[in-house]
Short mmCIF file of C-alpha atoms in Angstrom, two decimals:
data_model
loop_
_atom_site.label_atom_id
_atom_site.label_comp_id
_atom_site.label_asym_id
_atom_site.label_seq_id
_atom_site.Cartn_x
_atom_site.Cartn_y
_atom_site.Cartn_z
CA MET A 105 105.91 114.73 99.86
CA HIS A 106 102.23 114.81 99.10
CA ALA A 107 100.01 115.58 102.02
CA LEU A 108 98.69 112.62 103.92
CA LEU A 109 95.54 112.38 105.88
CA ALA A 110 95.05 111.19 109.43
CA THR A 111 91.88 110.15 111.09
CA SER A 112 90.37 109.35 114.42
CA ILE A 113 88.46 106.14 114.11
CA GLY A 114 85.32 105.88 116.25
CA VAL A 115 84.25 102.31 116.62
CA THR A 116 80.58 103.23 116.72
CA CYS A 117 80.71 104.43 113.11
CA ALA A 118 82.78 101.52 111.82
CA ALA A 119 79.92 100.06 109.80
CA ALA A 120 79.91 103.16 107.61
CA LEU A 121 83.38 102.43 106.18
CA THR A 122 83.57 101.80 102.43
CA LEU A 123 86.13 100.49 99.98
CA PRO A 124 87.79 103.67 98.71
CA LEU A 125 89.19 104.78 95.38
CA ALA A 126 90.27 108.00 97.07
CA ALA A 127 91.55 109.00 100.45
CA PRO A 128 89.12 108.93 103.38
CA ALA A 129 87.86 112.25 104.66
CA PRO A 130 89.88 113.62 107.54
CA ALA A 131 88.39 113.87 110.99
CA ALA A 132 88.43 117.08 112.95
CA PRO A 133 91.48 117.51 115.23
CA VAL A 134 90.91 116.37 118.79
CA PRO A 135 92.95 116.70 121.97
CA ALA A 136 95.78 114.24 122.47
CA PRO A 137 95.23 111.49 125.04
CA GLY A 138 97.18 110.79 128.20
CA ALA A 139 100.95 110.51 128.44
CA HIS A 140 101.53 106.82 129.02
CA ALA A 141 100.58 103.77 126.96
CA PRO A 142 98.72 101.04 128.77
CA ALA A 143 99.95 97.51 128.95
CA ALA A 144 98.61 95.09 126.38
CA SER A 145 95.35 93.41 127.25
CA ALA A 146 95.26 89.78 128.22
CA ALA A 147 94.43 88.86 124.61
CA GLU A 148 97.48 90.70 123.21
CA PRO A 149 100.90 89.03 123.50
CA SER A 150 103.14 91.51 125.35
CA GLY A 151 106.63 90.52 124.17
CA SER A 152 109.76 92.30 125.33
CA THR A 153 113.01 93.86 124.08
CA GLN A 154 116.44 93.65 125.68
CA SER A 155 118.74 96.49 124.53
CA LEU A 156 122.42 95.91 125.24
CA PRO A 157 125.27 98.36 124.42
CA LEU A 158 128.08 97.10 122.21
CA ARG A 159 131.60 97.66 123.61
CA PRO A 160 134.96 98.07 121.83
CA LEU A 161 136.43 94.67 121.02
CA THR A 162 140.05 93.85 121.95
CA GLU A 163 142.02 92.17 119.26
CA ALA A 164 145.20 90.19 119.79
CA SER A 165 148.24 91.60 117.95
CA PRO A 166 151.10 89.43 116.53
CA ARG A 167 153.07 90.18 119.72
CA ALA A 168 150.23 88.77 121.82
CA THR A 169 149.45 92.16 123.39
CA GLU A 170 145.86 93.38 123.29
CA SER A 171 144.77 96.58 121.60
CA VAL A 172 141.34 98.15 121.38
CA SER A 173 140.18 98.84 117.85
CA PRO A 174 137.88 101.86 117.30
CA LEU A 175 136.60 100.06 114.21
CA ALA A 176 135.28 96.98 116.03
CA ARG A 177 132.55 96.71 118.63
CA GLY A 178 130.59 93.81 119.93
CA LEU A 179 129.38 91.66 122.74
CA ARG A 180 131.17 88.57 124.05
CA GLN A 181 129.14 85.40 124.57
CA ARG A 182 126.61 86.04 127.30
CA ASP A 183 123.36 84.75 128.72
CA ALA A 184 120.14 86.58 127.94
CA HIS A 185 116.46 86.34 128.62
CA ARG A 186 114.68 84.38 125.91
CA PHE A 187 114.45 86.06 122.52
CA SER A 188 113.86 85.07 118.90
CA LEU A 189 114.93 88.03 116.77
CA VAL A 190 118.13 90.09 116.73
CA GLY A 191 119.02 93.49 115.29
CA VAL A 192 121.52 96.27 115.85
CA VAL A 193 120.59 99.95 116.16
CA TRP A 194 122.51 103.23 116.60
CA ASP A 195 121.72 106.81 117.50
CA ASP A 196 121.77 108.72 114.20
CA ALA A 197 119.15 107.56 111.70
CA ASP A 198 121.02 109.34 108.91
CA ALA A 199 124.35 107.65 109.64
CA GLU A 200 125.31 104.62 107.54
CA LEU A 201 127.02 101.61 108.99
CA HIS A 202 129.73 100.74 106.48
CA GLY A 203 130.96 97.35 107.52
CA THR A 204 129.71 93.98 108.73
CA VAL A 205 127.40 92.96 111.56
CA GLN A 206 127.42 89.32 112.60
CA VAL A 207 125.59 87.51 115.41
CA ARG A 208 125.54 84.06 117.01
CA ALA A 209 122.69 82.78 119.13
CA ARG A 210 122.43 79.90 121.61
CA ALA A 211 119.34 77.76 121.19
CA THR A 212 117.14 77.51 124.24
CA GLY A 213 117.09 74.00 125.67
CA THR A 214 119.99 72.52 123.70
CA GLY A 215 122.67 75.06 124.60
CA ARG A 216 123.97 74.76 121.02
CA TRP A 217 125.48 77.88 119.45
CA SER A 218 124.74 78.76 115.84
CA GLY A 219 127.41 79.80 113.38
CA TRP A 220 128.02 83.45 112.66
CA GLN A 221 125.15 85.00 110.69
CA ASP A 222 125.21 88.28 108.78
CA LEU A 223 122.72 91.09 109.32
CA GLU A 224 121.83 93.35 106.41
CA THR A 225 123.40 96.70 107.34
CA HIS A 226 122.00 98.99 104.63
CA ASN A 227 118.49 99.35 105.99
CA THR A 228 117.90 103.11 105.64
CA ASP A 229 116.02 102.46 102.40
CA HIS A 230 113.23 100.82 104.48
CA ALA A 231 112.09 103.99 106.22
CA ALA A 232 109.67 106.88 106.35
CA ASP A 233 110.25 109.63 103.80
CA ALA A 234 112.45 112.60 104.61
CA GLY A 235 110.49 115.49 106.12
CA SER A 236 107.56 113.33 107.19
CA ALA A 237 106.26 113.51 110.76
CA GLU A 238 107.38 109.93 111.34
CA ARG A 239 110.90 110.63 110.18
CA THR A 240 111.26 113.87 112.16
CA SER A 241 109.72 112.55 115.39
CA GLY A 242 113.10 112.57 117.17
CA ARG A 243 112.73 108.84 117.97
CA VAL A 244 113.99 107.25 114.77
CA ARG A 245 117.32 105.41 114.97
CA GLY A 246 119.64 103.86 112.45
CA SER A 247 119.20 100.13 112.26
CA THR A 248 120.15 96.94 110.51
CA ALA A 249 117.54 94.60 109.16
CA PRO A 250 116.49 92.22 111.95
CA LEU A 251 117.27 88.50 111.83
CA TRP A 252 115.01 85.67 113.04
CA VAL A 253 117.14 83.22 115.07
CA GLY A 254 114.43 81.20 116.82
CA ASP A 255 114.01 80.56 120.54
CA SER A 256 117.37 81.56 122.06
CA ASP A 257 118.88 82.44 125.43
CA GLY A 258 122.46 83.46 124.60
CA VAL A 259 124.01 85.92 122.17
CA GLU A 260 127.35 87.06 120.75
CA VAL A 261 127.83 90.05 118.43
CA ARG A 262 130.67 91.53 116.39
CA VAL A 263 130.54 94.69 114.31
CA ARG A 264 133.46 95.73 112.14
CA SER A 265 133.93 98.79 109.98
CA GLY A 266 134.59 97.95 106.32
CA ASP A 267 136.87 99.27 103.64
CA SER A 268 133.97 100.22 101.38
CA GLY A 269 132.78 103.11 103.54
CA PRO A 270 133.83 106.78 103.43
CA GLN A 271 137.35 107.64 104.49
CA ASN A 272 138.09 109.78 107.53
CA ARG A 273 140.40 112.82 107.50
CA ALA A 274 143.45 110.69 108.25
CA GLY A 275 142.76 108.58 105.20
CA GLY A 276 141.55 105.51 107.13
CA THR A 277 138.17 103.83 107.27
CA ALA A 278 135.43 105.89 108.87
CA PRO A 279 134.48 104.89 112.42
CA LEU A 280 131.34 103.04 113.28
CA PRO A 281 128.16 105.00 114.18
CA GLU A 282 127.75 106.14 117.77
CA GLY A 283 125.46 104.43 120.22
CA LEU A 284 125.58 100.87 118.82
CA ARG A 285 123.28 98.49 120.67
CA VAL A 286 122.02 94.97 120.05
CA GLU A 287 118.27 94.46 120.33
CA LEU A 288 117.01 91.07 121.45
CA VAL A 289 113.30 90.73 120.76
CA ASP A 290 110.91 88.27 122.36
CA PRO A 291 107.64 88.13 120.38
CA GLY A 292 105.64 86.84 123.33
CA ASP A 293 103.23 83.95 123.20
CA ASP A 294 100.79 83.44 120.38
CA PRO A 295 97.47 85.27 120.81
CA GLN A 296 94.65 83.68 122.72
CA GLN A 297 91.80 82.28 120.68
CA PRO A 298 88.57 84.29 120.81
CA PRO A 299 85.90 82.90 123.15
CA THR A 300 83.26 80.60 121.82
CA ALA A 301 79.59 81.58 121.68
CA GLY A 302 78.15 82.14 125.12
CA ASP A 303 81.44 83.07 126.78
CA PRO A 304 81.48 86.46 128.49
CA VAL A 305 83.08 89.25 126.50
CA THR A 306 84.74 92.45 127.72
CA VAL A 307 86.46 95.55 126.47
CA THR A 308 89.65 96.35 128.35
CA PRO A 309 89.61 100.08 129.21
CA THR A 310 92.73 102.16 128.80
CA THR A 311 93.72 105.61 129.90
CA GLY A 312 94.60 106.60 126.36
CA THR A 313 97.66 105.92 124.24
CA PRO A 314 99.64 108.82 122.85
CA ALA A 315 101.13 109.22 119.45
CA THR A 316 104.61 108.18 120.39
CA GLY A 317 106.26 110.63 118.06
CA THR A 318 105.66 114.36 117.88
CA PRO A 319 102.68 114.87 115.58
CA ALA A 320 102.70 117.68 113.10
CA THR A 321 100.37 120.54 113.75
CA GLY A 322 97.73 122.05 111.53
CA THR A 323 94.89 120.56 109.51
CA PRO A 324 95.24 118.11 106.65
CA ALA A 325 95.83 119.71 103.30
CA THR A 326 93.10 119.44 100.73
CA GLY A 327 95.07 120.23 97.57
CA THR A 328 98.29 118.96 96.08
CA PRO A 329 101.15 120.56 98.00
CA ALA A 330 104.65 121.20 96.81
CA VAL A 331 106.94 118.21 96.80
CA GLY A 332 108.38 117.58 100.22
CA THR A 333 105.52 119.14 102.19
CA PRO A 334 105.58 117.55 105.66
CA ALA A 335 102.70 115.23 106.48
CA THR A 336 100.02 116.17 109.00
CA VAL A 337 98.99 113.63 111.61
CA THR A 338 96.05 114.14 113.87
CA PRO A 339 96.25 112.29 117.23
CA VAL A 340 93.16 110.46 118.33
CA THR A 341 91.52 110.62 121.70
CA SER A 342 90.13 107.64 123.57
CA PRO A 343 86.45 107.01 122.69
CA GLN A 344 84.03 108.01 125.38
CA PRO A 345 83.05 105.28 127.85
CA GLY A 346 80.33 103.13 126.38
CA ALA A 347 81.12 104.17 122.79
CA LEU A 348 82.58 100.77 121.91
CA PRO A 349 80.54 97.65 121.37
CA GLU A 350 81.74 94.82 123.51
CA ALA A 351 84.45 92.65 121.98
CA ALA A 352 86.40 89.82 123.55
CA GLY A 353 89.47 91.05 125.38
CA LEU A 354 90.03 94.10 123.18
CA SER A 355 91.77 97.21 124.45
CA LEU A 356 90.46 100.47 123.00
CA ALA A 357 93.49 100.68 120.67
CA ALA A 358 92.85 97.11 119.49
CA ALA A 359 89.17 97.85 118.93
CA GLU A 360 90.07 100.94 116.87
CA SER A 361 92.52 98.90 114.79
CA SER A 362 89.85 96.29 114.14
CA ALA A 363 87.08 98.82 113.53
CA VAL A 364 88.64 100.17 110.33
CA ASN A 365 88.02 96.70 108.84
CA ALA A 366 84.57 96.24 110.37
CA ASP A 367 82.81 96.37 106.99
CA LEU A 368 84.90 93.34 105.98
CA ALA A 369 84.83 91.22 109.17
CA PRO A 370 83.34 91.40 112.68
CA LEU A 371 85.03 93.53 115.33
CA GLY A 372 87.89 91.54 116.82
CA ALA A 373 88.03 89.06 113.93
CA THR A 374 91.30 87.22 113.47
CA GLU A 375 90.93 87.05 109.71
CA ILE A 376 89.15 88.73 106.81
CA PRO A 377 87.56 85.99 104.70
CA ALA A 378 88.18 85.51 101.01
CA LEU A 379 85.55 86.63 98.50
CA SER A 380 84.84 85.57 94.94
CA LYS A 381 85.62 87.96 92.10
CA ALA A 382 81.95 88.78 91.70
CA GLU A 383 81.57 89.55 95.41
CA SER A 384 84.74 91.64 95.41
CA GLU A 385 83.62 93.68 92.39
CA GLU A 386 80.17 94.18 93.96
CA GLN A 387 81.81 95.78 97.04
CA ALA A 388 84.22 97.96 95.03
CA VAL A 389 83.39 101.62 94.40
CA VAL A 390 83.98 102.44 90.71
CA ALA A 391 82.96 105.22 88.36
CA ALA A 392 79.57 104.93 86.74
CA GLY A 393 79.68 102.74 83.65
CA ALA A 394 83.26 101.64 84.30
CA LYS A 395 84.22 97.98 84.33
CA PRO A 396 85.59 97.00 87.75
CA PHE A 397 88.86 95.16 87.24
CA VAL A 398 89.12 93.88 90.80
CA GLY A 399 90.57 90.51 91.67
CA PRO A 400 89.00 88.17 94.22
CA ARG A 401 89.71 89.31 97.75
CA PRO A 402 92.16 86.86 99.34
CA ARG A 403 91.98 85.70 102.92
CA ILE A 404 93.91 88.13 105.14
CA VAL A 405 95.06 87.46 108.69
CA THR A 406 94.30 90.62 110.71
CA ARG A 407 96.58 92.28 113.22
CA LYS A 408 94.43 90.70 115.88
CA GLY A 409 95.07 87.35 114.23
CA TRP A 410 98.84 87.58 114.34
CA GLY A 411 98.80 89.14 117.81
CA ALA A 412 99.88 92.76 117.33
CA ASP A 413 100.23 94.62 120.65
CA GLU A 414 98.25 97.72 119.74
CA SER A 415 99.46 99.60 122.80
CA ILE A 416 102.96 100.18 121.40
CA ARG A 417 102.12 101.85 118.09
CA GLU A 418 100.98 105.43 117.57
CA ARG A 419 97.22 105.63 117.95
CA ALA A 420 96.67 107.93 114.94
CA PHE A 421 96.33 106.32 111.52
CA ALA A 422 98.17 108.06 108.69
CA TYR A 423 97.04 107.94 105.05
CA THR A 424 98.32 108.93 101.66
CA THR A 425 95.88 109.96 98.95
CA THR A 426 95.72 106.85 96.76
CA VAL A 427 97.57 103.63 95.84
CA LYS A 428 99.26 103.84 92.44
CA ALA A 429 101.93 101.17 92.87
CA ALA A 430 102.96 98.20 95.02
CA PHE A 431 106.58 97.78 96.09
CA ILE A 432 107.68 94.19 96.78
CA HIS A 433 110.25 93.50 99.51
CA HIS A 434 111.84 90.64 101.30
CA SER A 435 112.13 91.08 105.05
CA ALA A 436 115.78 89.88 105.03
CA THR A 437 115.05 88.10 108.32
CA GLY A 438 116.24 84.72 107.06
CA ASN A 439 114.35 81.64 105.99
CA ASN A 440 114.72 79.60 109.20
CA TYR A 441 111.07 79.85 110.24
CA THR A 442 108.03 77.62 109.86
CA CYS A 443 104.69 78.94 108.67
CA SER A 444 103.24 78.34 112.14
CA GLN A 445 105.96 80.68 113.45
CA ALA A 446 105.12 83.47 110.99
CA PRO A 447 102.88 85.37 113.50
CA SER A 448 105.78 85.35 115.98
CA VAL A 449 108.13 86.62 113.23
CA LEU A 450 105.66 89.44 112.51
CA ARG A 451 105.30 90.40 116.16
CA SER A 452 109.11 90.48 116.48
CA ILE A 453 109.57 92.69 113.37
CA TYR A 454 106.73 94.95 114.56
CA ARG A 455 108.33 95.38 117.99
CA TYR A 456 111.73 95.98 116.37
CA HIS A 457 110.29 98.63 114.02
CA VAL A 458 108.50 100.48 116.84
CA LYS A 459 110.54 99.97 120.01
CA SER A 460 114.03 99.63 118.54
CA SER A 461 113.93 101.67 115.30
CA GLY A 462 111.51 104.33 116.58
CA TRP A 463 108.87 104.03 113.83
CA ARG A 464 105.19 104.75 114.40
CA ASP A 465 104.05 101.22 113.50
CA PHE A 466 105.00 98.13 111.48
CA GLY A 467 106.67 99.45 108.33
CA TYR A 468 104.97 97.39 105.58
CA ASN A 469 101.30 97.52 104.58
CA PHE A 470 101.12 93.76 104.17
CA ALA A 471 103.27 90.68 104.72
CA VAL A 472 103.31 87.26 103.06
CA ASP A 473 104.83 84.10 104.51
CA LYS A 474 106.46 81.20 102.67
CA CYS A 475 103.17 79.25 102.65
CA GLY A 476 101.33 82.09 100.94
CA ASN A 477 99.40 83.38 103.96
CA ILE A 478 98.70 87.10 103.72
CA TYR A 479 98.82 89.37 106.80
CA GLU A 480 97.58 92.88 107.52
CA GLY A 481 100.53 95.13 108.25
CA ARG A 482 100.43 98.76 109.28
CA ALA A 483 97.15 99.70 110.98
CA GLY A 484 94.54 101.83 109.29
CA GLY A 485 92.41 99.47 107.18
CA VAL A 486 93.32 96.95 104.50
CA THR A 487 91.18 98.70 101.82
CA LYS A 488 92.57 102.16 102.56
CA PRO A 489 95.68 104.01 101.31
CA VAL A 490 97.63 103.65 104.55
CA LEU A 491 100.97 105.48 104.53
CA GLY A 492 103.77 102.99 105.21
CA ALA A 493 107.52 103.18 105.86
CA HIS A 494 108.88 100.69 103.36
CA THR A 495 110.38 102.42 100.30
CA LEU A 496 112.30 105.60 101.10
CA GLY A 497 111.22 108.36 98.72
CA PHE A 498 108.17 106.48 97.43
CA ASN A 499 105.96 105.77 100.44
CA SER A 500 103.42 108.31 99.21
CA LYS A 501 100.74 106.87 96.86
CA SER A 502 102.05 103.31 97.20
CA MET A 503 101.86 100.22 99.34
CA GLY A 504 104.60 97.89 100.53
CA ILE A 505 104.41 94.08 100.64
CA ALA A 506 107.09 92.15 102.47
CA VAL A 507 107.70 88.46 101.82
CA LEU A 508 109.04 87.00 105.07
CA GLY A 509 112.49 85.60 104.38
CA THR A 510 115.68 86.34 102.42
CA TYR A 511 115.61 85.69 98.71
CA SER A 512 119.01 86.80 97.45
CA ALA A 513 120.29 83.25 96.83
CA LYS A 514 117.12 81.19 97.52
CA ASN A 515 114.08 81.02 95.28
CA PRO A 516 110.84 82.24 96.85
CA PRO A 517 108.18 79.53 97.23
CA ALA A 518 105.56 79.51 94.47
CA ALA A 519 102.88 80.00 97.14
CA ALA A 520 104.42 83.34 98.16
CA VAL A 521 104.54 84.60 94.54
CA THR A 522 100.92 83.50 94.03
CA ALA A 523 99.94 85.40 97.23
CA ILE A 524 101.57 88.56 95.85
CA ALA A 525 99.50 88.18 92.68
CA LYS A 526 96.28 87.63 94.59
CA LEU A 527 96.82 90.53 96.98
CA THR A 528 97.82 93.04 94.29
CA ALA A 529 94.97 91.96 91.98
CA TRP A 530 92.53 92.86 94.68
CA LYS A 531 94.09 95.89 96.39
CA LEU A 532 95.38 97.60 93.22
CA GLY A 533 92.01 96.86 91.59
CA LEU A 534 90.24 98.86 94.31
CA PHE A 535 92.21 101.87 93.09
CA GLY A 536 91.80 101.17 89.36
CA ARG A 537 95.39 100.07 88.71
CA ASN A 538 96.49 97.63 85.99
CA PRO A 539 99.25 95.34 87.41
CA LYS A 540 100.93 95.10 84.01
CA SER A 541 101.10 98.84 83.32
CA LYS A 542 103.46 101.66 84.23
CA VAL A 543 102.90 104.60 86.58
CA THR A 544 104.74 107.87 87.29
CA LEU A 545 105.57 108.65 90.91
CA VAL A 546 107.28 111.75 92.32
CA SER A 547 110.38 110.94 94.37
CA GLY A 548 110.51 112.30 97.89
CA GLY A 549 114.31 111.83 97.73
CA SER A 550 116.11 108.52 97.82
CA GLY A 551 119.51 106.97 97.14
CA LYS A 552 118.53 106.48 93.51
CA TYR A 553 116.37 109.47 92.53
CA LYS A 554 116.65 113.07 93.65
CA LYS A 555 113.76 114.77 95.42
CA GLY A 556 111.08 115.97 93.02
CA ALA A 557 112.09 113.68 90.16
CA ASN A 558 109.26 112.13 88.11
CA VAL A 559 109.98 108.42 87.94
CA LYS A 560 108.24 105.96 85.66
CA LEU A 561 107.87 102.58 87.37
CA ASN A 562 105.98 99.33 87.02
CA VAL A 563 102.73 99.29 88.95
CA ILE A 564 104.19 96.21 90.66
CA SER A 565 107.83 97.10 91.34
CA GLY A 566 110.63 95.73 93.39
CA HIS A 567 112.14 97.82 96.15
CA ARG A 568 115.33 98.12 94.09
CA ASP A 569 113.36 99.95 91.35
CA GLY A 570 112.91 102.90 93.72
CA PHE A 571 116.13 102.78 95.69
CA ALA A 572 119.70 101.50 95.18
CA THR A 573 119.27 98.31 97.19
CA GLU A 574 119.49 94.55 96.74
CA CYS A 575 115.92 94.14 98.10
CA PRO A 576 113.75 92.14 97.39
CA GLY A 577 116.60 89.79 96.61
CA SER A 578 117.54 88.82 93.06
CA ARG A 579 115.59 85.55 93.15
CA LEU A 580 112.33 87.19 94.23
CA TYR A 581 112.85 90.11 91.87
CA LYS A 582 113.01 87.71 88.90
CA LYS A 583 109.55 86.42 89.83
CA LEU A 584 107.82 89.81 89.68
CA GLY A 585 107.03 89.42 85.95
CA THR A 586 105.09 86.24 86.83
CA ALA A 587 103.30 88.06 89.62
CA ARG A 588 102.29 90.93 87.28
CA THR A 589 100.84 88.55 84.66
CA SER A 590 98.95 86.48 87.23
CA SER A 591 97.67 89.59 89.01
CA ALA A 592 96.29 91.08 85.78
CA ARG A 593 94.66 87.76 84.87
CA LEU A 594 92.93 87.63 88.28
CA GLN A 595 91.58 91.13 87.57
CA GLY A 596 90.10 89.83 84.30
CA ARG A 597 92.46 91.77 82.03
#
């Protein structure tokens, strides 16, 4: 995999950030901070995760005796603390779960149980690339896609091995992965509104948040390494006391996350405002004499806006060298959410990615809800080539956009498709990409292309173009042609 860059972001120099057409310069390595992450500040919804082991299920035989099946595990109906999102994880990130995972949830307040709902089991394609620091951190687990079930206080789970998986030595179906657990995620309350003018503002001090994985050692590479070269991540240290300007209720981690966008919006802003095409092109950095094909910048809800708890992610920001393509995904979390609930859905997915799946941060670079609202995803700056964990084998030199919902059998709303076009017209334009053209990427190894293969793809591709997967759902995939045409038109092509 091509080398990626990591940087320590000092808030005092945030105003010097620019809109890049190349990777930002790496900062000098600094000592790692303390060993324990602080709790979220009062302005950051804390949320919680309940992790419950799945036990062998007993199944009644025709003779009415009970036998324990090694191919079935689950959890009988039980009470739980309130949660809104469900997923299943297991110990070995490289192990596949060949079978079915189904859950039922009891609605808080009504006591009414839902019907059985399927979780997408083949989720390894949404992951960091093989050999990367994130993948080899020792924390990554196998996982299903999570499912949004709404406010619930009871759960039931059943996992069964299927006939489509590999056969064991005795000729039967392979057993289920070891260490199966159900994860019940509470997104916490919506974020507090920023204070009005004249209210006192504070910065919440922390003792330093570590990179939660094991960062690679060495300095960032400056050339083009051999395919598969592990990424280098430089941990950041806490800024010195007094280095941060005051911002309402921000922890140091939250201030750092906001600072990388400080040339676009004030520190602690909940959104980055839309710009006209002329304003967007004026801000873009292009070669002398070149015509800037940059679409109007759309309104983007920041991590602060959707309530990301910055204390749980790794503090270092990881970058790839450029953005040559955008991969479109669906989150496969179901469509049973309202647009006002989208921030809660995002906080739940974020917590599931980090706390349950063991990733460094939210996997996607951006998210879009069914009403067309656009959200900042993985931290590091919306104009920058932030390295995500969204398309196994092709995270380098790309970005990932997840449309919240499941679009295998349901058409995506027109507003969501329009948002994809707006976002790609702007972000791809910053890196000189034509949304209607093709690009060649080098595979880092996936279920579809071997490591080192040169693969010609659309600049706006579906996840299934880079990996053998159903994502982004057949209905959303069919709309990508429309998104490409609209995106190019917004760029002025």
